[in-house]
Amino acid sequence: MPLRSRDWFGRTGKDGFIYRAWMKNQGFPHHEFEGKPVIGICNTWSELTPCNAHFRELAEAIKRGVWEAGGFPLEFPVMSLGECQIKPTAMLFRNLASMDVEESIRGNSIDGVILMCGCDKTTPSLVMGACSVDIPTMVVSGGPMLAGRFQGRKIGTSDLWRFAESFKMGEMSQAEFIAAEASMARSQGHCAVMGTASTMAAMVESLGLSLPDNATIPAADSRRKVLAHMTGVRMVELVKEGVKPSQILTRQAFENAIMVNAALGGSTNFILHLTAIAGRVGVDLSLDDFDTLSAKIPLLANLQPSGEHFVEDLFYAGGLPAVIRELRDVLNNDAITVNGHSIGENCADAQCYDPAVIASVGQPFKPESGVAVLRGNLCPNGAVLKPSAASPHLMQHTGRAVVFENIDDYKARIDDPDLDVDPTCVLVLKNVGPKGYPGMPEVGNMQLPAKILEQGVHDMVRISDGRMSGTGFGTVVLHVSPESAVGGNLALVQNGDLITLDVENRSLHLHVSDQELAGRLVHFKPLDLGYSRGYVNLYIRHVTQAHEGADFDFLRGGSGSEVKRDSH
Ligand code: FES
C-alpha cells in the first residue's frame, strides 16, 4: 500500500525541502524520511488529566516498538479531557477534541496512528476522530489505577459516593474524608473500577482496535509498557497491510462490544460513545440494539460499581480475553482485530483464574446485565437504566414526582427540611440533557434528600435527561430523549404526577393524559440557553440527542485521509 507520508517527505524540489528541513531540527537523519512508515502517536498527556499523566513514559515504550519494526514514530498532542478537572463537564468537549484529532491526523504526514487513551472522554474523542480519517489505527489505553487502600480496605471511585453520603450525615470526619482522598488515587492510571474509562478501554479491545489485554493491565504494571511496545511493532505491520478502522469496525464488531460490555456491567456512557463511533463509520446502530443484544448476556464480572472487585482483579483473573472466551457461544468470533487474528482466535486459550471475579455463563454473578432501554410517553425516543447497578425492589415502581426544574433548583431545595418527599417518590430533574445543560453532565444519580438518608434509605427512583458517572449506581433513569430543553415530555412533568417505572416491560410512563400534556405544552417556554458566541454556541446548535450519540450533526461519517489542498 502506498505510504501517504510520501506526499510530504518523498517530494522533490522546494516542497520536499520544506517538509523535511524543519523536521530535521529534531535531529532526525535523512534516511528516516526515505520511505519508512510514519507512525503518529496521538498523545493525550496532560497534568490536567491526571489519569493520563504517565503517558509521556508510555509513549516512549510505543516508540521503541515502532523503531524496532522499522517505522518512524512522531508523537503529537491533542486536546486532553480530564474528567475530574474540566468544567462544566468533559462531555461538552468530546466532539471538539474529536475534531482536533481528526484534523491533526489528516493534515499531517502520518501513515498510521496509535491513539493514547485513558480518562473517560479521551477514548471516544480519539476513536471518533480517527474513524473519520480512516487510516490504520490502534489504541493503547493507559490502564487502571491500583485499587486504593483506606482504613484497612480496598477503595475506588465508587466509594466516593458513599463517602460523600457519610460525610453529609456526619458519620465521617473532615480528617477522614481528606485521608480517603489521598488513599484512593494512589497510583498512575484511570479509575480503578469499571467506570467509564475502563468501559472505554474494554470497548476498544472488544471492537478489535487494540491488542488483547489492553483493557485491564494496570497502569503501574510493567506489562503495560510491554503492550505499548508491542503495539508500536504491530502498528508498522498494520500500515504495510493497509488495514483501516472501517475494515475492523463492522456491525459484528459493534455487536461484540455491546455484549462484552453487558457481561462487564460497563458504564451507561458506553451507549453514547459507541453510538457516536458507529455514526462515524456508517454502521447502523440503534438504542434498541443495546437492549436486545445485552438481553442474552448475564453479568459475569463482579466489579464495582455493580459488584465488589476492581479492574486490576479482572486482569489477574484472566482479563478481558477470559470474559470474551466465556461468551464464545454468542459473540461474533470471526470479527477481525488489529493483530490480524479474529477475536475468537485471540481468546481461544484464555482461562479464568478466579471465578469470584469472572463468573461463568452457567453460574453468572447476576442474571441481569447491560442496559434496559425504556420507552413510554416520558421518553418516546428512549431512556436507559443499568439494571445491575439498580435496586431490585425499585425495578417496578410507581411514585409521586418531586420535580426540580434544573440543577440549580435541585441544589437549592434537595436538603430543605420542608421538601415534600418520601422514599416512594420519584425524583425528576429537568434540563440536564445535551442542550439544556450543554455537555449533559453526570448529575443523573442525584444524591438523595438528607431527610431520606437519615431514614437509612439509600436508593430512590430518579429520572433525568442527564448522564451518570460510570462509577455511579442506583435506580437511575438516564438519557431521557427528547430532552426537556427541546420540549420533550419530561419538561411537562409537575409535582405530584404519578410515574411508573417497569423495567421488566421496558416502560416509563407518566400518568397524565395526552390531552392534559398537550395543554401543558402550550405553556412550555424553550429554555434561554444564553450562549451567543464561541464553542458552546456551536455545540448547542449542532449536538444531537442522546439516543443519537450526542455527536455533532455535521461530524457524522468521515472525510477520508486525503488533504484537499496543498498550500505550497
Ligand atoms: Fe479519569 Fe475516572 S477521573 S478515569
GROMACS .gro file of C-alpha atoms and ligand atoms in nm, residues 51 83-84 119-120 190-191 197, ligand 1:
model
   12
   51CYS     CA    1  -0.537   0.972   3.467
   83GLU     CA    2  -1.289   1.415   3.372
   84CYS     CA    3  -1.234   1.529   3.729
  119CYS     CA    4  -0.953   0.912   3.119
  120ASP     CA    5  -1.316   0.874   3.013
  190HIS     CA    6  -0.750   0.585   3.533
  191CYS     CA    7  -1.028   0.497   3.778
  197ALA     CA    8  -1.260   0.485   3.143
  569FES    FE1    9  -1.019   0.987   3.489
  569FES    FE2   10  -1.207   0.846   3.637
  569FES     S1   11  -1.142   1.055   3.654
  569FES     S2   12  -1.094   0.787   3.466
   0.00000   0.00000   0.00000
